[in-house]
Short mmCIF file of C-alpha atoms in Angstrom, two decimals:
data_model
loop_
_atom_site.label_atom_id
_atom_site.label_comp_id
_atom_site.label_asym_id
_atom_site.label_seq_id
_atom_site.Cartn_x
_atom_site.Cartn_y
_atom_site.Cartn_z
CA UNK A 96 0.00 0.00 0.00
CA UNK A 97 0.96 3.25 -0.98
CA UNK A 98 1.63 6.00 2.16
CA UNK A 99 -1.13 8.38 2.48
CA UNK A 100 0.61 11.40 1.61
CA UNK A 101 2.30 9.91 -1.71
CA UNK A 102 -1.48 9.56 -2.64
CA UNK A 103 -2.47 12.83 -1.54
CA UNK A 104 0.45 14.31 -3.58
CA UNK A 105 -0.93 12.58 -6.86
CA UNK A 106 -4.53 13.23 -6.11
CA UNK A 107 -3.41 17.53 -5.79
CA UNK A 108 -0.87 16.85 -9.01
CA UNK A 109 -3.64 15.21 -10.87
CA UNK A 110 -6.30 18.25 -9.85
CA UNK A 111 -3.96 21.21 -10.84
CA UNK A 112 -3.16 18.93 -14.42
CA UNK A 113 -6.79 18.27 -14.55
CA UNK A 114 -7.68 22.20 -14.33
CA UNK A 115 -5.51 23.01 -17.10
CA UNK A 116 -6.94 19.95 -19.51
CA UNK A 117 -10.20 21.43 -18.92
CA UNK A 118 -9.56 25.07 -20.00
CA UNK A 119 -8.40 23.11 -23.34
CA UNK A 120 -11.05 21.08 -23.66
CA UNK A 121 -13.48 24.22 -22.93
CA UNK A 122 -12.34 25.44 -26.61
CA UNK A 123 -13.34 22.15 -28.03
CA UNK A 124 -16.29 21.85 -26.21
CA UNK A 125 -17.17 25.84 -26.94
CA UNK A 126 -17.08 25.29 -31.05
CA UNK A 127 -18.76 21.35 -31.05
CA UNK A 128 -21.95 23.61 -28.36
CA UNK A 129 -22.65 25.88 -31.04
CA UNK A 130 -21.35 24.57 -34.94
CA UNK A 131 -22.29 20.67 -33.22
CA UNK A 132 -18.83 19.61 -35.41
CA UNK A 133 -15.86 18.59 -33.92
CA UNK A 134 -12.37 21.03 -34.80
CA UNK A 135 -9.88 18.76 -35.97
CA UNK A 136 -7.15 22.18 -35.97
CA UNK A 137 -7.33 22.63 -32.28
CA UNK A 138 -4.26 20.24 -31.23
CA UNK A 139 -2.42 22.07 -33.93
CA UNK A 140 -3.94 25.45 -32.96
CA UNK A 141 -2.30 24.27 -29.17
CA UNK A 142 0.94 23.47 -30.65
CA UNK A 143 1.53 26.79 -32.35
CA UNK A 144 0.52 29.10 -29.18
CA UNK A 145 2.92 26.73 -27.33
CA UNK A 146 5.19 27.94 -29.70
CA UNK A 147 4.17 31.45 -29.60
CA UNK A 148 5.32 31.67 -25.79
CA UNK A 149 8.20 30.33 -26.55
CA UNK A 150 8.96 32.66 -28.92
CA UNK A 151 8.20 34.86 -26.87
CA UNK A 152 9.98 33.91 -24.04
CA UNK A 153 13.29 33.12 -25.97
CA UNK A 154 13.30 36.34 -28.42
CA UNK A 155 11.76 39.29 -26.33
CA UNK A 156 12.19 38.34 -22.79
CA UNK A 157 9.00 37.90 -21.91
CA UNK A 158 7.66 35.95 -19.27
CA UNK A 159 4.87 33.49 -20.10
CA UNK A 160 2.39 34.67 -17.74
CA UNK A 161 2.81 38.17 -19.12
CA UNK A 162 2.21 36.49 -22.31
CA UNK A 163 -1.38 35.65 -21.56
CA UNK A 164 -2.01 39.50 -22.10
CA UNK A 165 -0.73 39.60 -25.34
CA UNK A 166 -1.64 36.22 -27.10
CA UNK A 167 -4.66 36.31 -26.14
CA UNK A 168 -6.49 38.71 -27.95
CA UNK A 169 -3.89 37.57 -31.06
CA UNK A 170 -5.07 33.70 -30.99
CA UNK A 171 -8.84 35.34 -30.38
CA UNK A 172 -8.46 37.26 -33.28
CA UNK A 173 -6.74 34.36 -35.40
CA UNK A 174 -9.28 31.68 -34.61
CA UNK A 175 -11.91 34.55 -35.73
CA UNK A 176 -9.93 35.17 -38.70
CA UNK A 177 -9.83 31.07 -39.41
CA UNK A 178 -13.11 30.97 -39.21
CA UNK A 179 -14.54 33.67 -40.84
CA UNK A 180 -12.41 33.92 -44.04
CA UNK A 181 -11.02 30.16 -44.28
CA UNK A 182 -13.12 27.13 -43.14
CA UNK A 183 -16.85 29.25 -42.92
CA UNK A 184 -16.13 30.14 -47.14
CA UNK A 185 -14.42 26.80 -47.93
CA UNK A 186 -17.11 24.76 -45.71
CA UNK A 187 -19.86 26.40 -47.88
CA UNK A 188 -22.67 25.73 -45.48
CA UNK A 189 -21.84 22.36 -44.72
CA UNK A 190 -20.88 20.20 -41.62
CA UNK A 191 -19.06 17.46 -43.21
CA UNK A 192 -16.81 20.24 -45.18
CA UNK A 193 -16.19 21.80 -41.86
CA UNK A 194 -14.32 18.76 -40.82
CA UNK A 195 -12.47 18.15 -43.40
CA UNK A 196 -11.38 21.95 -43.61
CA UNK A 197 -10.13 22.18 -39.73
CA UNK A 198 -8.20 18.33 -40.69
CA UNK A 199 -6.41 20.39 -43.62
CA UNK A 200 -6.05 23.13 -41.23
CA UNK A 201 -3.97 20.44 -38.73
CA UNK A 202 -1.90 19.64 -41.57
CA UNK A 203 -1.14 22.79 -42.90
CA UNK A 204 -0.30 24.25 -39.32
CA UNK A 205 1.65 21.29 -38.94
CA UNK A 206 3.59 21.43 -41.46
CA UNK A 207 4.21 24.92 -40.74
CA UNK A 208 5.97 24.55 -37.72
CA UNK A 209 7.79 21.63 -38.87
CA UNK A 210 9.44 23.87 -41.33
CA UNK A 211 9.90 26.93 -39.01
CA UNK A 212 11.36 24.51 -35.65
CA UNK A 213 12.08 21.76 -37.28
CA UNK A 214 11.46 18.74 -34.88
CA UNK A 215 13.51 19.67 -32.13
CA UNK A 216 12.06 20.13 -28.67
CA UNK A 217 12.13 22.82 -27.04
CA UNK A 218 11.67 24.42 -24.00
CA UNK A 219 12.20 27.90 -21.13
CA UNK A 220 13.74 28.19 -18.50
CA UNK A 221 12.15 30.51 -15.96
CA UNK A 222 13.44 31.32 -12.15
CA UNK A 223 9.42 29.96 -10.80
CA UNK A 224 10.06 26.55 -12.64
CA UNK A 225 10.80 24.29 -9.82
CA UNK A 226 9.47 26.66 -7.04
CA UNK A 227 7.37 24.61 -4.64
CA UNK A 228 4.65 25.63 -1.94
CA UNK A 229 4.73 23.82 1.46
CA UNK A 230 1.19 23.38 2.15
CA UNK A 231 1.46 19.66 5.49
CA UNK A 232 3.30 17.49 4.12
CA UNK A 233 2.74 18.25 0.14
CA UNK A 234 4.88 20.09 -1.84
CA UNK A 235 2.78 21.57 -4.95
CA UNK A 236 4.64 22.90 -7.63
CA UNK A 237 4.19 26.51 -7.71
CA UNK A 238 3.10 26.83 -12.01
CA UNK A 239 1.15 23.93 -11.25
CA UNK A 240 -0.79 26.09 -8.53
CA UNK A 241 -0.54 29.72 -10.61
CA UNK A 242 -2.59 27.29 -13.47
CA UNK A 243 -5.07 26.07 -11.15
CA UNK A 244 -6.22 28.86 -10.07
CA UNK A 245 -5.82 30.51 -12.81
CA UNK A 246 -7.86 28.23 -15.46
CA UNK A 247 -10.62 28.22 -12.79
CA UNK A 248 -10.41 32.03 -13.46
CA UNK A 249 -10.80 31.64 -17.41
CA UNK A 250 -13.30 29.35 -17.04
CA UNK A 251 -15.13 31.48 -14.61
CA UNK A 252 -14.86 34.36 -17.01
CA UNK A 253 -16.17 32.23 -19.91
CA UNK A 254 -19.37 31.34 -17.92
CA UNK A 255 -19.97 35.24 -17.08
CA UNK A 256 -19.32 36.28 -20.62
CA UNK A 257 -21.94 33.63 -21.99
CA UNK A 258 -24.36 34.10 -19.28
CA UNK A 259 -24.35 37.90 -18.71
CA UNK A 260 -23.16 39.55 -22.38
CA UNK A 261 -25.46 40.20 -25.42
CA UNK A 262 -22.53 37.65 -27.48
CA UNK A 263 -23.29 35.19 -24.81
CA UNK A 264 -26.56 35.63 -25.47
CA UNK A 265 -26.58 35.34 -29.38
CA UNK A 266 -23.64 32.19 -29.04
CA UNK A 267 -26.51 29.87 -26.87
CA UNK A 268 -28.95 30.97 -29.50
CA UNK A 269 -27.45 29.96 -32.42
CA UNK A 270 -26.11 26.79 -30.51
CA UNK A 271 -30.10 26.19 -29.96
CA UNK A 272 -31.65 26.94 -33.09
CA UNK A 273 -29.56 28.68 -36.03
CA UNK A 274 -32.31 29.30 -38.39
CA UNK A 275 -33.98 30.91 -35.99
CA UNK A 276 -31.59 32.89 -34.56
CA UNK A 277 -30.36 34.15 -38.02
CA UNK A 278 -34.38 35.13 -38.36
CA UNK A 279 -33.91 37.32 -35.03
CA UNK A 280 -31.35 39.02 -37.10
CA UNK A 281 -28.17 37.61 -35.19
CA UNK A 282 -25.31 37.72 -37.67
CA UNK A 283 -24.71 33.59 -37.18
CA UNK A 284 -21.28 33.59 -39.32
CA UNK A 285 -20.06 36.64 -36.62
CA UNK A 286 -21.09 34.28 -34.08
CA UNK A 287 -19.55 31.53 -35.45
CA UNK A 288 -15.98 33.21 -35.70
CA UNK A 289 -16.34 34.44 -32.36
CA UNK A 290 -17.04 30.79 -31.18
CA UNK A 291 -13.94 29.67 -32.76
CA UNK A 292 -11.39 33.05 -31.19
CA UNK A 293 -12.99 32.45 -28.14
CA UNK A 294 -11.85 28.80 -28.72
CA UNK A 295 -8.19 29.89 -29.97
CA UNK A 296 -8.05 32.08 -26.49
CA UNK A 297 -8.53 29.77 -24.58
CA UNK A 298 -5.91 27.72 -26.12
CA UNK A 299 -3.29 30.59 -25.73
CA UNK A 300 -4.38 30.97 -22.19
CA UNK A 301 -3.60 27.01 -22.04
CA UNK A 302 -0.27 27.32 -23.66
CA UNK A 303 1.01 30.22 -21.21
CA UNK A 304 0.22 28.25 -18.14
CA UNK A 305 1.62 24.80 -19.93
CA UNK A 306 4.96 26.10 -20.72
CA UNK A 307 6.24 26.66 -17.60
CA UNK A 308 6.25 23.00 -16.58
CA UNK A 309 6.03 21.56 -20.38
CA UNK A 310 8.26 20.84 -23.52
CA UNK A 311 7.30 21.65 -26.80
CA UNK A 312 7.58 20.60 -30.40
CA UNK A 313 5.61 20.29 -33.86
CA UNK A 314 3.53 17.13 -32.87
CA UNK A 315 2.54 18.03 -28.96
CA UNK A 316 -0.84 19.38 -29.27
CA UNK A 317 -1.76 16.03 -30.62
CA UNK A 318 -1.45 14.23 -26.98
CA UNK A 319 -2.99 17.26 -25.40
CA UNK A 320 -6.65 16.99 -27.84
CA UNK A 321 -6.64 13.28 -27.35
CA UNK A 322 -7.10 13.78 -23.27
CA UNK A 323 -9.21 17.24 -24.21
CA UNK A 324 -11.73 14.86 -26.62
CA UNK A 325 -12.05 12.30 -23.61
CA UNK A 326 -12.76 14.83 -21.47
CA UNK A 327 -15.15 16.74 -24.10
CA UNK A 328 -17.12 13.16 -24.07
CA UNK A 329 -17.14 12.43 -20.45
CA UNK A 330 -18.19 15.85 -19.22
CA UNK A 331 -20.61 15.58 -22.25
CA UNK A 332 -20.82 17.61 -25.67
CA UNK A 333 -21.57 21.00 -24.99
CA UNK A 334 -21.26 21.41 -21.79
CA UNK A 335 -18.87 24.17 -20.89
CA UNK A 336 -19.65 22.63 -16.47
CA UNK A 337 -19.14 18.98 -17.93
CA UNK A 338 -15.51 19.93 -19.62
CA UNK A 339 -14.55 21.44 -15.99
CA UNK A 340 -15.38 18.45 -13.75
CA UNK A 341 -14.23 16.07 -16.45
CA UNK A 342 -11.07 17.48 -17.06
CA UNK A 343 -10.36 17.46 -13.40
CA UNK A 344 -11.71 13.66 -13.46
CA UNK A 345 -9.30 12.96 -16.06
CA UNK A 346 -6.74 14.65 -14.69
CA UNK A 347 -6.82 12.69 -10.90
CA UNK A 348 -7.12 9.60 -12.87
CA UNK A 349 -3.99 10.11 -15.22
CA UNK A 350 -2.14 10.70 -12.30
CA UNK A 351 -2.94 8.18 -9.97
CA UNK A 352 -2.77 5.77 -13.02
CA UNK A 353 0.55 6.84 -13.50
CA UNK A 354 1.49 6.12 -9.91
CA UNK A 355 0.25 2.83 -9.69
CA UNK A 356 1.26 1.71 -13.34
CA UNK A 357 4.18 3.87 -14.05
CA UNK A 358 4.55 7.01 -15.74
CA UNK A 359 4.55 5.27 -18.97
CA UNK A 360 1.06 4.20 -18.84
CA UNK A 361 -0.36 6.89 -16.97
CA UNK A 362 -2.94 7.40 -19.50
CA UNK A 363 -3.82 3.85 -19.87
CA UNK A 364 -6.86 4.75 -17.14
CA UNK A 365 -7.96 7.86 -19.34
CA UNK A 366 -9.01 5.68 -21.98
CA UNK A 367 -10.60 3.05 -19.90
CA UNK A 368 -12.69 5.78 -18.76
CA UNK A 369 -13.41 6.73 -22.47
CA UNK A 370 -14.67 3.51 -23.17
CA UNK A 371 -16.62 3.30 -20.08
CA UNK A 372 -18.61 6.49 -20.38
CA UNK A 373 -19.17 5.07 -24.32
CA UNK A 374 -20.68 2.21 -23.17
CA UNK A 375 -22.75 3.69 -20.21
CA UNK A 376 -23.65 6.98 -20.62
CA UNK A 377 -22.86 7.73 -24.26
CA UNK A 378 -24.31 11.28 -23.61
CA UNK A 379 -21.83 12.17 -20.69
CA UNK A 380 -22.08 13.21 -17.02
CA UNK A 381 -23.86 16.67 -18.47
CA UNK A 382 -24.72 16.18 -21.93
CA UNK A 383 -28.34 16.06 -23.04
CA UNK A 384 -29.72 12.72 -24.71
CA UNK A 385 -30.43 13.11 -28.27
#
């Protein structure tokens, strides 16, 4: 048997991982609520802000919680751009064109960074990175703690924008019934882009509290939107609530996984728990039977 606080260590480890799955899987969650199609670009999308901070980091100095301020409203105004002048045009109307555009997207982006950073990994070094907090007996890694908090904070402000702004308002009617939205006179392709920067955001917000703690290279964002799709189907489609408790579901069970198995199948419980919820409650802990 394990000692008590080795398990309490993994449980607050897994948590403060957990948080930070969720704000990525809140993107992914955000664009299937209201286009109800999956975006196959958003692991790539994840990559490249990754990168972004780095770049950031390693070229101007900056540090990458100071970078939040400024990619931010960049990624929101790229995955607006994406959507509004690339995959809403080349889509033409139609759901199954959607997917295949964001897949191209992936590829292209891809690709892109491939040829910019070649393969190598890399990764910053900042004077926080192996600062711990005392807190009993655990020691918590201090960017581990600064990104709990701190997607809790996003995600709180995500819920107060949709619930309490007039683009909230539009983005849940459009995600209920588009037709008749568009009849209301909401501008549906505006909403639409918005859906997707507020998607891209939330990804840079992601990256900046990531990269303190995580390496980076051209394929990354791949392993990140597998665990961000498990947790998108556990917490249930849609559900911006269900994508907070199941990322922090996911994230306790990776870890202790990990401790019990080895860190080399530590995600070997994730996708039991993927097939689980598949088999019990297709629909999710939140998510609304069809």
């Amino acid at each position: 048997m394990l000692q008590i606080d080795i398990l309490l260590s993994a449980l607050a480890n897994g948590l403060m991982t957990g948080a930070v799955y969720a704000l990525i899987a809140l993107g992914l969650t955000l664009v299937y609520g209201v286009l109800h199609v999956i975006n196959f670009a958003h692991g790539a999308t994840l990559t490249a802000a990754m990168f972004a901070v780095w770049a950031a980091h390693d070229g101007l100095g900056i540090d990458p919680y100071l970078a939040i301020l400024i990619l931010t409203p960049l990624f929101f105004a790229l995955g607006y751009a994406l959507q509004r002048f690339v995959i809403g045009p080349a889509s033409h109307g139609s759901d199954s064109n959607i997917l295949l555009v964001t897949l191209g997207l992936s590829i292209v982006i891809e690709n892109a960074l491939l040829a910019a950073f070649r393969s190598d990994t890399r990764s910053i070094d900042v004077p926080y990175g192996f600062s711990v907090i005392e807190l009993g007996n655990l020691f918590l890694p201090l960017p581990k703690v600064i990104a709990f908090f701190a997607s809790f904070l996003v995600a709180a402000l995500l819920w107060g924008l949709m619930a309490h702004t007039d683009i909230g308002k539009a983005i849940r009617a459009v995600s209920r019934e588009k037709t008749g939205a568009a009849l209301s006179g909401i501008p549906v392709e505006h909403v639409y882009a918005v859906t997707f920067g507020l998607g891209a955001a939330c990804l840079a917000v992601a990256a900046c509290l990531l990269m303190p703690t995580f390496l980076v290279n051209p394929r990354v964002g791949n392993a990140f939107v597998l665990v961000a799709f498990t947790i998108v189907v556990l917490g249930g489609m849609g559900s911006v609530p269900g994508a907070l408790i199941g990322g922090l579901i996911i994230g306790v069970v990776e870890s202790l996984s990990g401790l019990y198995f080895g860190e080399s199948l530590g995600q070997i419980g994730i996708f039991l728990i993927f097939i689980l919820v598949l088999l019990v409650r297709p629909a999710g802990l939140f998510g609304a039977r069809a």
